[in-house]
Coordinates of C-alpha atoms and ligand atoms in Angstrom, one line a residue:
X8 CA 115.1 47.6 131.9
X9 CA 117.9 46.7 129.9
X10 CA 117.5 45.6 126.1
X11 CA 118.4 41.9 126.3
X12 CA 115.0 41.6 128.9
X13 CA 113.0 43.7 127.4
X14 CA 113.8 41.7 124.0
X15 CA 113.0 38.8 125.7
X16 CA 109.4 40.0 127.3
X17 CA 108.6 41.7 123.9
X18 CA 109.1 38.5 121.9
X19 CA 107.0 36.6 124.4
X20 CA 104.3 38.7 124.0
X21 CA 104.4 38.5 119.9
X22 CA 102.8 35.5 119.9
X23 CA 99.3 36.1 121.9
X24 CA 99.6 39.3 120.2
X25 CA 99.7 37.4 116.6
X26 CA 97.0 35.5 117.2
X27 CA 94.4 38.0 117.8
X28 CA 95.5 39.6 114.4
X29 CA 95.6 36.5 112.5
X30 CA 92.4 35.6 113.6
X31 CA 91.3 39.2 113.4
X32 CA 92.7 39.0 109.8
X33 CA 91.1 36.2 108.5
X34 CA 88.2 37.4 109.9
X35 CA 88.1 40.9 107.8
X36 CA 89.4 38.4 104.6
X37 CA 86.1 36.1 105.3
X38 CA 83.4 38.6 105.9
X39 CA 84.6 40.4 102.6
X40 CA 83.3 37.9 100.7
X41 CA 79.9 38.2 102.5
X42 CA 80.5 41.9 101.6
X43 CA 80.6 40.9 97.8
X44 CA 77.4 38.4 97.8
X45 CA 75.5 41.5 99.0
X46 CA 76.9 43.7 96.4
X47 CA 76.3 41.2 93.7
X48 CA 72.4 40.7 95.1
X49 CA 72.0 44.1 95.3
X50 CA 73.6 44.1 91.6
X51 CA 70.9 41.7 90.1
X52 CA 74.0 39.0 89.6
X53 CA 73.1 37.0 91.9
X54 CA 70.0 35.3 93.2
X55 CA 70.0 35.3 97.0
X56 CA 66.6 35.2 98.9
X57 CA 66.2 38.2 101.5
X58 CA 66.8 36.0 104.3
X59 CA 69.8 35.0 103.3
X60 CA 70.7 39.2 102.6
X61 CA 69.9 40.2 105.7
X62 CA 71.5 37.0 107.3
X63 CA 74.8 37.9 105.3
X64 CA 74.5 41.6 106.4
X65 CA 74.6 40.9 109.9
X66 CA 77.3 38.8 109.6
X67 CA 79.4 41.4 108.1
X68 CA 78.3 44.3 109.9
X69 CA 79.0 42.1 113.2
X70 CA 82.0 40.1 112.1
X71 CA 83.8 43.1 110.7
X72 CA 83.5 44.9 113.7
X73 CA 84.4 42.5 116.0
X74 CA 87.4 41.1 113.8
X75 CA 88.6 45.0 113.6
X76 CA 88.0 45.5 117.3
X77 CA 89.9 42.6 118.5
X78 CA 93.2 42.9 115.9
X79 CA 93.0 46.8 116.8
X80 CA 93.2 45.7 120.7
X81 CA 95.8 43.5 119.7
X82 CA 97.9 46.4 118.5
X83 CA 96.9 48.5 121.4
X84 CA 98.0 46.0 124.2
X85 CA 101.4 45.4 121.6
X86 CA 102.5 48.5 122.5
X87 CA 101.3 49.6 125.8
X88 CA 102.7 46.3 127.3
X89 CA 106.2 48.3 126.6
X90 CA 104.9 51.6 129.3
X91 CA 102.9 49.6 131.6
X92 CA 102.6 45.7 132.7
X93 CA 99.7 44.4 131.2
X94 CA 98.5 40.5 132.6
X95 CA 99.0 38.3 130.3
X96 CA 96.2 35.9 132.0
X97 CA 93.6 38.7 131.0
X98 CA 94.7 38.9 127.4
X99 CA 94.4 35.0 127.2
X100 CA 90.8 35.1 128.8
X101 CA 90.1 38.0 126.1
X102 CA 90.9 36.0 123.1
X103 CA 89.1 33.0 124.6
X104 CA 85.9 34.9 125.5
X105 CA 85.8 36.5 121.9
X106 CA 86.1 33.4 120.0
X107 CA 82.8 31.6 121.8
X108 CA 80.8 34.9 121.3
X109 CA 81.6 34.1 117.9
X110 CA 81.2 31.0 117.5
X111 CA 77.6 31.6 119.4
X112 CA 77.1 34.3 116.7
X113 CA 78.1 32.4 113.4
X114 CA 75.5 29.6 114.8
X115 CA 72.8 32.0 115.5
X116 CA 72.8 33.5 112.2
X117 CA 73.6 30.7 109.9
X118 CA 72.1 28.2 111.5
X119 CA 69.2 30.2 112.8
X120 CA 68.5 32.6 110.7
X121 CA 69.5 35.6 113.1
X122 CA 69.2 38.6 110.9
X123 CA 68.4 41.7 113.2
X124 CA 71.9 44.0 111.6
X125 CA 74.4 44.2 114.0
X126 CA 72.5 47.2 115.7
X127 CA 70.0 44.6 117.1
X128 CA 67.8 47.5 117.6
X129 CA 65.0 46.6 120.4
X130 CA 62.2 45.1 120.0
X131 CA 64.0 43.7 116.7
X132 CA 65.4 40.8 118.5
X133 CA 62.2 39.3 119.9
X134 CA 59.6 40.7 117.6
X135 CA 60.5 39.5 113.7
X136 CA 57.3 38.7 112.1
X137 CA 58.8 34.6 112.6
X138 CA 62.0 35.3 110.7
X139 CA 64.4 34.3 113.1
X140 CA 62.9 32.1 116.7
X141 CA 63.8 32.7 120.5
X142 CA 66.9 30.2 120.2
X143 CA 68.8 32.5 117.2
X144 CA 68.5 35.5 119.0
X145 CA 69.7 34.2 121.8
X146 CA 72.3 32.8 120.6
X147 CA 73.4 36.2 118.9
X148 CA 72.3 38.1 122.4
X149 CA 74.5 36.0 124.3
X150 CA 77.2 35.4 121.6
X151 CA 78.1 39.5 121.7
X152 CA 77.5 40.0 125.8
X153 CA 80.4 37.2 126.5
X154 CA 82.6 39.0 123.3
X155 CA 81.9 42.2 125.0
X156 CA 82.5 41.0 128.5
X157 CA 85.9 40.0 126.9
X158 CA 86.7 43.2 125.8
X159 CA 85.7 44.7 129.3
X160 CA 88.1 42.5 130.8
X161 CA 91.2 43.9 128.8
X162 CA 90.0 47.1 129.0
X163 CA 89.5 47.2 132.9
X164 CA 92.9 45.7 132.9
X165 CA 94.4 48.4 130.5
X166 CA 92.5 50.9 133.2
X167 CA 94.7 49.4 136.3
X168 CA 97.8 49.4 134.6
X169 CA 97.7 52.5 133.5
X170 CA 96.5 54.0 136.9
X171 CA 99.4 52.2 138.6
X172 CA 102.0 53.5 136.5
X173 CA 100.4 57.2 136.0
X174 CA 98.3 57.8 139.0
X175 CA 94.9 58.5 137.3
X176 CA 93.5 58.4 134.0
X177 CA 93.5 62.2 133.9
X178 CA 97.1 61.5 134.2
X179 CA 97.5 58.7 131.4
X180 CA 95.6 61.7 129.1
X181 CA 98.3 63.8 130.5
X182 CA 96.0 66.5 132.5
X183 CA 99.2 66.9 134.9
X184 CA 100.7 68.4 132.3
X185 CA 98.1 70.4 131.0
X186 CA 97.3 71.7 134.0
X187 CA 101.3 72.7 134.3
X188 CA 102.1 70.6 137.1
X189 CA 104.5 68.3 135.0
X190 CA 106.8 69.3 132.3
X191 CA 106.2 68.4 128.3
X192 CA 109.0 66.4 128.3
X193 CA 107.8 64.4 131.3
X194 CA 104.1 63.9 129.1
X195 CA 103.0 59.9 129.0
X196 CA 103.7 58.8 125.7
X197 CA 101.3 58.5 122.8
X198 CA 100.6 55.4 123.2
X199 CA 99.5 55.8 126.6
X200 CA 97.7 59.1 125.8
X201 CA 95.7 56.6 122.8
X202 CA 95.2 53.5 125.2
X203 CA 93.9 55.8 127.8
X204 CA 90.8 57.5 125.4
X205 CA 90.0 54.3 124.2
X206 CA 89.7 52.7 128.1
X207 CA 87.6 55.2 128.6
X208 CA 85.0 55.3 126.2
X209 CA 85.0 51.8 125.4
X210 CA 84.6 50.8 128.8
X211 CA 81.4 53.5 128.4
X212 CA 80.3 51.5 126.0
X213 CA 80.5 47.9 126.8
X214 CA 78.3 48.6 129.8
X215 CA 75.8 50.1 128.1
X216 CA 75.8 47.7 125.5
X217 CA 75.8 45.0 127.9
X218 CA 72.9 46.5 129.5
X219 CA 71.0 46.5 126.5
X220 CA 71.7 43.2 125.4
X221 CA 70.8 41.8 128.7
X222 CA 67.6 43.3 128.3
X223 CA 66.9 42.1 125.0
X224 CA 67.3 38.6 126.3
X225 CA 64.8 38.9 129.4
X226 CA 62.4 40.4 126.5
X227 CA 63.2 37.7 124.5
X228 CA 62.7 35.2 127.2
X229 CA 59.7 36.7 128.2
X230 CA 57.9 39.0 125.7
X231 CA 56.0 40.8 129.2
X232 CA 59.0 42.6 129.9
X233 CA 59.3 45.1 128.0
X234 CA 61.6 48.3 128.6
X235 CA 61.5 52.1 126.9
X236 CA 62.4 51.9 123.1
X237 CA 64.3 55.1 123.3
X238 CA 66.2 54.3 126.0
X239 CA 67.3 51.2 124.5
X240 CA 68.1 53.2 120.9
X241 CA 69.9 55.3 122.8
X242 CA 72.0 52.3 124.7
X243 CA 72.8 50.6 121.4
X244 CA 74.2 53.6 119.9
X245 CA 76.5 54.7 122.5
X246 CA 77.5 51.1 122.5
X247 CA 77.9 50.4 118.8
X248 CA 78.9 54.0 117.8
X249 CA 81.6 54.2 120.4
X250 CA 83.0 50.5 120.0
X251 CA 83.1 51.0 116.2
X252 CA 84.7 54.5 116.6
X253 CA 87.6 53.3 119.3
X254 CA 89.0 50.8 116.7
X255 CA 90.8 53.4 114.6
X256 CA 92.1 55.1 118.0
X257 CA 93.5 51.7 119.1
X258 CA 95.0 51.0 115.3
X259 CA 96.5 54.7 115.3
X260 CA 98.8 53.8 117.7
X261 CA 101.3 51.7 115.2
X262 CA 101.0 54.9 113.6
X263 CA 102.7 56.9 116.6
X264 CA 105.3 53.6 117.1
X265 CA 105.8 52.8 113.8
X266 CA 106.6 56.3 112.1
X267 CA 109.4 58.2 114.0
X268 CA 111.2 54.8 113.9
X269 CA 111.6 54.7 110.3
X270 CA 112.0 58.2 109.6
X271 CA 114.5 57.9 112.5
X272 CA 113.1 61.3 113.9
X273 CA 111.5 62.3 117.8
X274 CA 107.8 62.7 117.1
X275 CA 107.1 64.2 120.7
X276 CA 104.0 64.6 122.8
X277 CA 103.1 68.5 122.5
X278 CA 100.4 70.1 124.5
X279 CA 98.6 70.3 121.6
X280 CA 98.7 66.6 121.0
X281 CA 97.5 65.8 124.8
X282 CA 94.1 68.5 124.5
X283 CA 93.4 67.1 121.1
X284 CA 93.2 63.7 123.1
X285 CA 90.6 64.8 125.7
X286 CA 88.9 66.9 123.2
X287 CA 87.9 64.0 121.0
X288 CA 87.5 61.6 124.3
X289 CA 84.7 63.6 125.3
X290 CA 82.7 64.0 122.1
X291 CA 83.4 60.7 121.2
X292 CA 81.3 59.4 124.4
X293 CA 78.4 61.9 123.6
X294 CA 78.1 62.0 119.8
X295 CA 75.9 59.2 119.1
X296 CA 73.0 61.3 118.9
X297 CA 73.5 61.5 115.5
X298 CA 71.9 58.8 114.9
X299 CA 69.0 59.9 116.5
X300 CA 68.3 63.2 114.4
X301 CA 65.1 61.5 113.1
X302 CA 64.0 60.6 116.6
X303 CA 61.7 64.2 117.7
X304 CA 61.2 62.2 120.7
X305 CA 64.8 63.1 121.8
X306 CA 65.2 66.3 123.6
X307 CA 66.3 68.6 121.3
X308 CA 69.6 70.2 123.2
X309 CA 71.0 66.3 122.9
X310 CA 69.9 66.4 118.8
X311 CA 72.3 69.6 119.0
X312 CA 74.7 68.9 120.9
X313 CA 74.7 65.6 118.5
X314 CA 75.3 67.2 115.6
X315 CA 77.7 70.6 116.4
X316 CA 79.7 68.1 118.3
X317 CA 80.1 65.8 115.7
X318 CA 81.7 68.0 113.3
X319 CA 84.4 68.3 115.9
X320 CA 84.3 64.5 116.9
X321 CA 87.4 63.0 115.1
X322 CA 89.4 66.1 113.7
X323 CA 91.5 67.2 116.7
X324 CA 93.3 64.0 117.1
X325 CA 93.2 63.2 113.0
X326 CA 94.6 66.9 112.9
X327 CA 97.2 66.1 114.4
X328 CA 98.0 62.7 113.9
X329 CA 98.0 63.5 110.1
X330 CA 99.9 66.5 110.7
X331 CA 102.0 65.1 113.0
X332 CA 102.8 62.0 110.7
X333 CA 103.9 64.4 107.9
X334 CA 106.2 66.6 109.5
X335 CA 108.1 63.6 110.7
X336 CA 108.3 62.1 107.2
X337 CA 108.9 65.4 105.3
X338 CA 112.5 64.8 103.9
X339 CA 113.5 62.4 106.5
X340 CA 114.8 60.0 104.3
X341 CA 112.5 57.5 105.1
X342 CA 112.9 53.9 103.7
X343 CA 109.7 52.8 102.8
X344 CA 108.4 49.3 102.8
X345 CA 104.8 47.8 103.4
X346 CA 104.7 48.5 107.0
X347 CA 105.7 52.2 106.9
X348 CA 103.5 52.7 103.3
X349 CA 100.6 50.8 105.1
X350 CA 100.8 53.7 108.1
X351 CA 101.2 56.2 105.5
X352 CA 98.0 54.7 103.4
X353 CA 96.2 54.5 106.4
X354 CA 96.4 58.3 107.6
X355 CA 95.1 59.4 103.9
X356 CA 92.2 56.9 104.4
X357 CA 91.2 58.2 107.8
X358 CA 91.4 62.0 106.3
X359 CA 89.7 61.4 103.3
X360 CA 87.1 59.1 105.0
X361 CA 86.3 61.9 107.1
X362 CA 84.9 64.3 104.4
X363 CA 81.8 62.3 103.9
X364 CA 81.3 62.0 107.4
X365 CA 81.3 65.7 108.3
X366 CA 78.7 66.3 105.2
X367 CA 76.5 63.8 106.3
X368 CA 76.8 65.3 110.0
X369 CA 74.8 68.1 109.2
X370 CA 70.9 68.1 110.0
X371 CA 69.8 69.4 106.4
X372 CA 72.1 66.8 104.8
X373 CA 71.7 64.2 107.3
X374 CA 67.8 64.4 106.3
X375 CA 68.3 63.5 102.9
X376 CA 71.1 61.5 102.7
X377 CA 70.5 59.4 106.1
X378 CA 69.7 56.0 105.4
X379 CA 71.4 55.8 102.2
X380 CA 74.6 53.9 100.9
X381 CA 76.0 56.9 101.7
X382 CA 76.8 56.5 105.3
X383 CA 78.6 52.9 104.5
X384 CA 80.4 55.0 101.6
X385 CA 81.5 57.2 104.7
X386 CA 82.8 54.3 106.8
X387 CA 83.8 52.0 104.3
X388 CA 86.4 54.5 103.3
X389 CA 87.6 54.9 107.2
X390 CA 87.5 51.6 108.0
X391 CA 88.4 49.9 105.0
X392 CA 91.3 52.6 104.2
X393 CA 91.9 53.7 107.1
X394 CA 92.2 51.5 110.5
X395 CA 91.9 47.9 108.6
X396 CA 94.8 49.3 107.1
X397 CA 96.9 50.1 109.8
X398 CA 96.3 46.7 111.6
X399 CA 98.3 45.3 108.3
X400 CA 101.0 47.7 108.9
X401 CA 101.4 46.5 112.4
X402 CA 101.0 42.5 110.9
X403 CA 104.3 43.6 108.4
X404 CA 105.9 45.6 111.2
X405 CA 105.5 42.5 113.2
X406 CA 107.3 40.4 110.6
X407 CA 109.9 42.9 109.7
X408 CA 111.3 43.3 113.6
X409 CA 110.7 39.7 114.5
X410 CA 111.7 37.5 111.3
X411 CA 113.8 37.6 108.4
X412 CA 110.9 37.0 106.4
X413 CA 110.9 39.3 103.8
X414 CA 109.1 41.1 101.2
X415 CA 108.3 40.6 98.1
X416 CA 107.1 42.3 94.8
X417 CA 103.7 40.3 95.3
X418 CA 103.2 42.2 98.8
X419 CA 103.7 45.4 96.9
X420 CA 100.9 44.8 94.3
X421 CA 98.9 43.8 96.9
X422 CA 99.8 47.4 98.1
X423 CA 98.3 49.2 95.6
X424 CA 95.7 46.5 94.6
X425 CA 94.1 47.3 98.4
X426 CA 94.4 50.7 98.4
X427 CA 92.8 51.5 94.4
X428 CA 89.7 48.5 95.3
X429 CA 89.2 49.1 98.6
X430 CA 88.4 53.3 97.3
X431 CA 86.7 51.8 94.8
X432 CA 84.0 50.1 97.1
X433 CA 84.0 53.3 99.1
X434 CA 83.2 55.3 96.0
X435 CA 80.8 53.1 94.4
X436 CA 78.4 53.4 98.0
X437 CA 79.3 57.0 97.7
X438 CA 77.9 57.5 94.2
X439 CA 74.8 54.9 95.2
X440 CA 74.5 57.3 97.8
X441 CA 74.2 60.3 96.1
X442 CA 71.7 58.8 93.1
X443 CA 69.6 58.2 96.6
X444 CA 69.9 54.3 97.1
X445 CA 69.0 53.5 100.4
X446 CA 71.0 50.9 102.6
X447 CA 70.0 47.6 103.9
X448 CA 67.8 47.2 101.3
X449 CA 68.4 43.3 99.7
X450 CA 66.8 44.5 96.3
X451 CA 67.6 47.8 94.0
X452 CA 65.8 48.9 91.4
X453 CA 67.5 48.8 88.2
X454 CA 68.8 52.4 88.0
X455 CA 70.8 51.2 91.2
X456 CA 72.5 48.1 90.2
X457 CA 75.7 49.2 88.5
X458 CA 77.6 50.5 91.4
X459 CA 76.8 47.8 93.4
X460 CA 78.1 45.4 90.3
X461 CA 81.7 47.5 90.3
X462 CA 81.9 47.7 93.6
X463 CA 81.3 43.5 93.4
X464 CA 84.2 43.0 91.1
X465 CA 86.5 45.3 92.9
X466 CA 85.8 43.6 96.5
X467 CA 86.7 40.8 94.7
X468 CA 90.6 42.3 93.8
X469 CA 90.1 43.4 97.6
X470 CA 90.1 39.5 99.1
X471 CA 93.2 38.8 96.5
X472 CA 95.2 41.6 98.3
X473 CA 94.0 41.0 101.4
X474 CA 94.5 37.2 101.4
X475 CA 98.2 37.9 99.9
X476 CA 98.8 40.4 103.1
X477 CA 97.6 37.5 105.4
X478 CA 99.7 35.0 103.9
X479 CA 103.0 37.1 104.6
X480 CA 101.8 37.1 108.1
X481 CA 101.9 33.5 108.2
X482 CA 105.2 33.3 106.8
X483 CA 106.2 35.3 109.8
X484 CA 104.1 33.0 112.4
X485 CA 106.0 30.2 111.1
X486 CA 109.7 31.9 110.9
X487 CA 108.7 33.4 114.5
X488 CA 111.9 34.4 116.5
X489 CA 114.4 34.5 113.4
X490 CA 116.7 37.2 113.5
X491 CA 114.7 40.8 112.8
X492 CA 115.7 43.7 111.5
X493 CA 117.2 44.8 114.8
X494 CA 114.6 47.7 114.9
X495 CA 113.4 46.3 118.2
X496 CA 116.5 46.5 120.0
X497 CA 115.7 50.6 119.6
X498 CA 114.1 52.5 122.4
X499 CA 110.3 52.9 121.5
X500 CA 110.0 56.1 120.4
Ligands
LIG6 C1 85.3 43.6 100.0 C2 85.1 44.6 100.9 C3 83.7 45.0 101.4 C4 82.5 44.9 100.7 C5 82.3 44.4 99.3 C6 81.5 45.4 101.6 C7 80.2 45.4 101.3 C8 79.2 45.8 102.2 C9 77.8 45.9 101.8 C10 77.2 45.6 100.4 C11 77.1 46.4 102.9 C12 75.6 46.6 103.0 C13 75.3 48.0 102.4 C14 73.8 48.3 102.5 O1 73.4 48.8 103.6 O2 73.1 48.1 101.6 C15 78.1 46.6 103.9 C16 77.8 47.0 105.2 C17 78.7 47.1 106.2 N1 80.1 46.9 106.1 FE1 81.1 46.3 104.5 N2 82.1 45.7 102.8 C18 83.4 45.5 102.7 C19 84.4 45.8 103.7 C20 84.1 46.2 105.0 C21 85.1 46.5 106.0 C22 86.6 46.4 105.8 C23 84.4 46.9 107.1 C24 84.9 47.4 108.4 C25 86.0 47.0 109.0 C26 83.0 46.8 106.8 C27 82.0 47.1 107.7 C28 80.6 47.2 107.4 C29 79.6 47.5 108.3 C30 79.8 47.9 109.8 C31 78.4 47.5 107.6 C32 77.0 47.9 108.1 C33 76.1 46.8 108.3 C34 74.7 47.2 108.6 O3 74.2 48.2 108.0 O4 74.1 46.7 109.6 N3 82.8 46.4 105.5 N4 79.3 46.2 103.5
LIG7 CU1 78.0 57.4 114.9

């Protein structure tokens, strides 16, 4: 296709793609503040009444997922749409269907006191001692099986397109070449390789989660049907595990566009690159049983497998991603600016938010430390610093290559603002961890309030630098089409 269409198609496309991370965005700004309130209850600050905590941490365990989700699919569809014709219809139908699931959600919290934690763990949803009635949970049920049946949609699209261009999905993971019947150099590109993994599992996923969740609501409806409780723990884990887990993979891939532009260097596919890909597919759909260690119901290979496996889960493709990301920067000259220091950011706080994760992975550890602020300390640190992170690279890519807005000294302290609060609140759950505070619990004793009090005032430095990110965003939505920095006009790399 020559450059002046594929300009043309590209800047078409920037706009649906702004609005799921503007809306995305704002989403992650608002549900930070409910992220504070519960600090500052558990902190002693404030008065809120356990209702209202466990109504403000389903909200944010929900919201911030979902917001993540759909700016990270944003990203993704960005940048397959340049390897493979996406519809444009679905992506419009995805966007649509998202915002009434949560719409439905917001309602069935706030105004009916929904508070089951976004795990909505069966019989939670119908059985809650009269906290919440039949009409919230429904509301909540229904609210996240149309959001999901939104994200099936794109990702059943993402599925065909790839298979028409590539043949299979083995192919868009690039088993052809790994099985030597295609050259290296003939490999699909990363972003395919990425988009690919996370069709997969996330289409895993949605299905099981929607299977769940449409069983909740006949058990809601009608408290005689009832179903196996460890099937349906086992259905909301591959579900929420999964989906939570694929957002990263989906916000890598500005990552693998962004990068080898600015350094102005080849960062090629390697065979290395393509088994790392399956690898973590696979463990990524079976690795939920780590959440199940406490369950001695579970057969005990699956407990296992759970926990080797999860070791390995993340590491091959963060092994080399990260190394990957390094070698092309190493001397290269690069010019950086937000977008390229955002990737940059966002690699360290994937690696480092790992560490946790693999500690807490193992049985002996997992026994003590399970169910404590740890485990948010652990994803906190990869979510916050790591694939939130990289969705703001892609909003200041965005502006860079599609405005002349430009950047200013405020979007650089916002820079380092994010980055030092957003460890902070990692830390602080880290260290609540480790003196043993347990999570989702709306009231601490006193010996547990003062990390919950930092990590308060440092969420709060948090919404400043992630409000002042959003706002340079808008700038761009409203200078939309002015000349860029010409970095489009480039081959994707
Ligand atoms: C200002 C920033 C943030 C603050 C102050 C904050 C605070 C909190 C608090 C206090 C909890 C409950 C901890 C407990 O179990 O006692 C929590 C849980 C959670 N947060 Fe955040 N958070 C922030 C940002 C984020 C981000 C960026 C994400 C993901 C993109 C996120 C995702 C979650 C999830 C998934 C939960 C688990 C909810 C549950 O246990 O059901 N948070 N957060
Ligand atoms: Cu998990």
């Amino acid at each position: 296709m020559s450059t002046a269409i594929e300009n043309k198609k590209l800047k078409s496309n920037n706009k649906l793609v702004s609005t799921s991370l503007l809306l995305g965005g704002v989403l992650i700004a608002v549900m930070m503040i409910f992220g504070i309130l519960m600090l500052l209850a558990q902190g002693g600050v404030i008065d809120v009444s356990d209702a209202a905590f466990y109504q403000f941490l389903t909200i944010h365990g929900t919201g911030m997922v979902g917001a993540a989700a759909l700016a990270a699919a944003g990203v993704m569809w960005y940048f397959l749409n340049r390897y493979v014709e996406l519809s444009k219809k679905i992506f419009i139908w995805f966007l649509g269907l998202v915002l009434i699931g949560v719409v439905l959600v917001v309602i069935g919290v706030f105004s009916f006191k929904y508070a089951s934690a976004w795990t909505f763990l069966y019989p939670l949803p119908a059985i809650s001692a009269n906290a919440w009635g039949v009409t919230g949970a429904l509301l909540y049920l229904f609210g996240m099986l149309i959001l999901g049946t939104g994200f099936l949609l794109l990702y059943i699209d993402t599925g065909r397109a790839i298979i028409k261009k590539y043949g299979s999905l083995g192919k868009g993971l690039g088993w052809d070449v790994l099985s030597g019947k295609k050259k290296v150099s003939d490999a699909p590109p990363k972003a395919v390789v990425a988009s690919t993994m996370v069709t997969i599992v996330n289409t895993t996923a949605l299905i099981a989660g929607a299977a769940v969740l449409i069983m909740n609501i006949i058990n809601v409806i009608n408290p005689s049907f009832t179903f196996d409780p460890m099937l349906a723990k086992n259905l909301t884990y591959a579900f929420g595990h999964i989906f939570a887990n694929a957002i990263i993979y989906m916000g890598v891939i500005v990552v693998y566009e962004l990068l080898p532009k600015y350094a102005n260097r080849p960062w090629a596919v390697s065979k290395l690159f393509l088994v790392a890909w399956t690898m973590s597919t696979a463990f990524t759909l079976v690795i939920y049983t780590h959440h199940m260690l406490m369950d001695f119901a579970m057969p005990k290979w699956m407990l296992i497998m759970g926990q080797a496996l999860s070791y390995a889960n993340g590491l091959p493709v963060l092994v080399v991603t990260a190394y990957g990301a390094l070698m092309v920067v190493y001397k290269s000259g690069i010019k950086w600016d937000m977008a390229s220091g955002l990737a940059f950011l966002s690699m360290f706080g994937w690696t480092v938010g790992v560490v946790p994760a693999v500690v807490d992975a193992t049985i002996v550890v997992n026994h003590v430390m399970h169910n404590t602020k740890w485990v948010p300390g652990h994803f906190h640190m990869y979510m916050g610093l790591g694939a939130v992170v990289m969705l703001f690279s892609f909003t200041y890519y965005l502006a860079k290559i599609d405005s002349n807005v430009k950047e200013s000294k405020l979007d650089k302290i916002a820079f380092w603002c994010y980055a030092i609060a957003m460890f902070a609140i990692s830390a602080q759950f880290l260290v609540s961890g480790a003196l043993s505070t347990p999570r989702r619990w709306a009231i601490h004793y006193p010996g547990w309030m003062t990390p919950a009090v930092f990590g308060a005032i440092a969420g709060v430095f948090l919404v400043i630098a992630t409000t002042i990110f959003i706002i340079h965003f808008v700038r761009y939505l409203k200078n939309r089409g002015t000349v860029g920095s010409g970095l489009n006009e480039q081959k994707p790399a």
